[in-house]
Each structure stands twice: as structure tokens, then as C-alpha cells.
Amino acid sequence: MYDVVTFIKQNVENDNILVFSSILFLLPAYIAYQNKMYLHSIVTVFAALISCHNWLQYRKTNKSTKLDIY
């Protein structure tokens, strides 16, 4: 149990767990692809790429991507 706690603390400090959670977006994309919902699959893959890019950019620059949608 101690190893699990130290692993989580180390990865949360390095933001690796956040990048991993962004990669988990690919699971619903795969399910949508298997159910022939291709547009939903493409949108979900795009969201995963934006999320991964945002966390990796934040790790390097401490500035997150701002999408001006308003």
C-alpha cells in the first residue's frame, strides 16, 4: 500500500496522472468507433489530443492553453 501511495504522490506532482487521464479519453472514442459512431469517435479523439497537449504545454511553460470561445 505504501508503494501505491508514493507512486500516486510522485506522479501527481509531475502531472503524469493528468496526462494519463487525458489518454483515457481514447476509451470512449474506441467504443464509439466500434458502434459505428464515427463522428463521435473523431470528436473524442480530438478532445483527447487537445487535453494531452494542454497538460504537456502546462508542464513545460506553466501556462495552459486558452480557447477563446466567448
mmCIF file of C-alpha atoms in Angstrom:
data_model
loop_
_atom_site.group_PDB
_atom_site.id
_atom_site.type_symbol
_atom_site.label_atom_id
_atom_site.label_comp_id
_atom_site.label_asym_id
_atom_site.label_seq_id
_atom_site.Cartn_x
_atom_site.Cartn_y
_atom_site.Cartn_z
ATOM 1 C CA MET A 1 0.000 0.000 0.000
ATOM 2 C CA TYR A 2 2.880 2.363 0.748
ATOM 3 C CA ASP A 3 4.250 1.836 -2.765
ATOM 4 C CA VAL A 4 0.903 2.789 -4.291
ATOM 5 C CA VAL A 5 0.704 5.990 -2.238
ATOM 6 C CA THR A 6 4.245 7.055 -3.125
ATOM 7 C CA PHE A 7 3.612 6.247 -6.799
ATOM 8 C CA ILE A 8 0.468 8.399 -6.824
ATOM 9 C CA LYS A 9 2.175 11.285 -4.996
ATOM 10 C CA GLN A 10 5.149 11.229 -7.346
ATOM 11 C CA ASN A 11 3.009 11.150 -10.471
ATOM 12 C CA VAL A 12 0.540 13.778 -9.289
ATOM 13 C CA GLU A 13 3.446 16.118 -8.566
ATOM 14 C CA ASN A 14 4.776 15.525 -12.079
ATOM 15 C CA ASP A 15 1.340 15.828 -13.723
ATOM 16 C CA ASN A 16 1.795 12.378 -15.277
ATOM 17 C CA ILE A 17 -1.509 11.202 -13.843
ATOM 18 C CA LEU A 18 -3.255 14.121 -15.562
ATOM 19 C CA VAL A 19 -1.777 13.209 -18.931
ATOM 20 C CA PHE A 20 -2.815 9.607 -18.320
ATOM 21 C CA SER A 21 -6.369 10.700 -17.560
ATOM 22 C CA SER A 22 -6.368 12.632 -20.824
ATOM 23 C CA ILE A 23 -5.326 9.478 -22.647
ATOM 24 C CA LEU A 24 -8.330 7.737 -21.077
ATOM 25 C CA PHE A 25 -10.462 9.846 -23.437
ATOM 26 C CA LEU A 26 -9.447 7.348 -26.105
ATOM 27 C CA LEU A 27 -11.523 4.591 -24.485
ATOM 28 C CA PRO A 28 -14.921 6.148 -25.310
ATOM 29 C CA ALA A 29 -13.556 7.011 -28.759
ATOM 30 C CA TYR A 30 -12.782 3.341 -29.362
ATOM 31 C CA ILE A 31 -16.221 2.280 -28.116
ATOM 32 C CA ALA A 32 -17.863 4.853 -30.390
ATOM 33 C CA TYR A 33 -15.799 3.596 -33.327
ATOM 34 C CA GLN A 34 -16.869 0.007 -32.653
ATOM 35 C CA ASN A 35 -20.518 1.121 -32.611
ATOM 36 C CA LYS A 36 -20.050 2.898 -35.984
ATOM 37 C CA MET A 37 -20.475 6.347 -34.440
ATOM 38 C CA TYR A 38 -17.598 7.767 -36.446
ATOM 39 C CA LEU A 39 -18.229 11.479 -35.887
ATOM 40 C CA HIS A 40 -18.392 10.995 -32.112
ATOM 41 C CA SER A 41 -15.194 8.958 -32.294
ATOM 42 C CA ILE A 42 -13.361 11.688 -34.214
ATOM 43 C CA VAL A 43 -14.553 14.418 -31.833
ATOM 44 C CA THR A 44 -13.482 12.384 -28.795
ATOM 45 C CA VAL A 45 -10.021 11.713 -30.262
ATOM 46 C CA PHE A 46 -9.701 15.436 -30.972
ATOM 47 C CA ALA A 47 -10.664 16.231 -27.355
ATOM 48 C CA ALA A 48 -8.056 13.749 -26.109
ATOM 49 C CA LEU A 49 -5.371 15.373 -28.249
ATOM 50 C CA ILE A 50 -6.280 18.858 -27.016
ATOM 51 C CA SER A 51 -6.286 17.660 -23.411
ATOM 52 C CA CYS A 52 -2.896 15.919 -23.715
ATOM 53 C CA HIS A 53 -1.421 18.943 -25.470
ATOM 54 C CA ASN A 54 -2.752 21.254 -22.785
ATOM 55 C CA TRP A 55 -1.227 19.254 -19.929
ATOM 56 C CA LEU A 56 2.103 18.798 -21.699
ATOM 57 C CA GLN A 57 2.245 22.506 -22.507
ATOM 58 C CA TYR A 58 1.390 23.360 -18.895
ATOM 59 C CA ARG A 59 4.182 21.088 -17.688
ATOM 60 C CA LYS A 60 6.763 22.956 -19.797
ATOM 61 C CA THR A 61 5.581 26.557 -19.510
ATOM 62 C CA ASN A 62 3.171 26.653 -16.532
ATOM 63 C CA LYS A 63 0.694 28.294 -18.918
ATOM 64 C CA SER A 64 -2.348 26.408 -20.090
ATOM 65 C CA THR A 65 -3.962 26.760 -23.481
ATOM 66 C CA LYS A 66 -6.792 29.264 -23.505
ATOM 67 C CA LEU A 67 -9.541 28.679 -26.023
ATOM 68 C CA ASP A 68 -11.379 31.955 -26.600
ATOM 69 C CA ILE A 69 -14.899 30.744 -27.217
ATOM 70 C CA TYR A 70 -16.781 33.644 -25.629
#
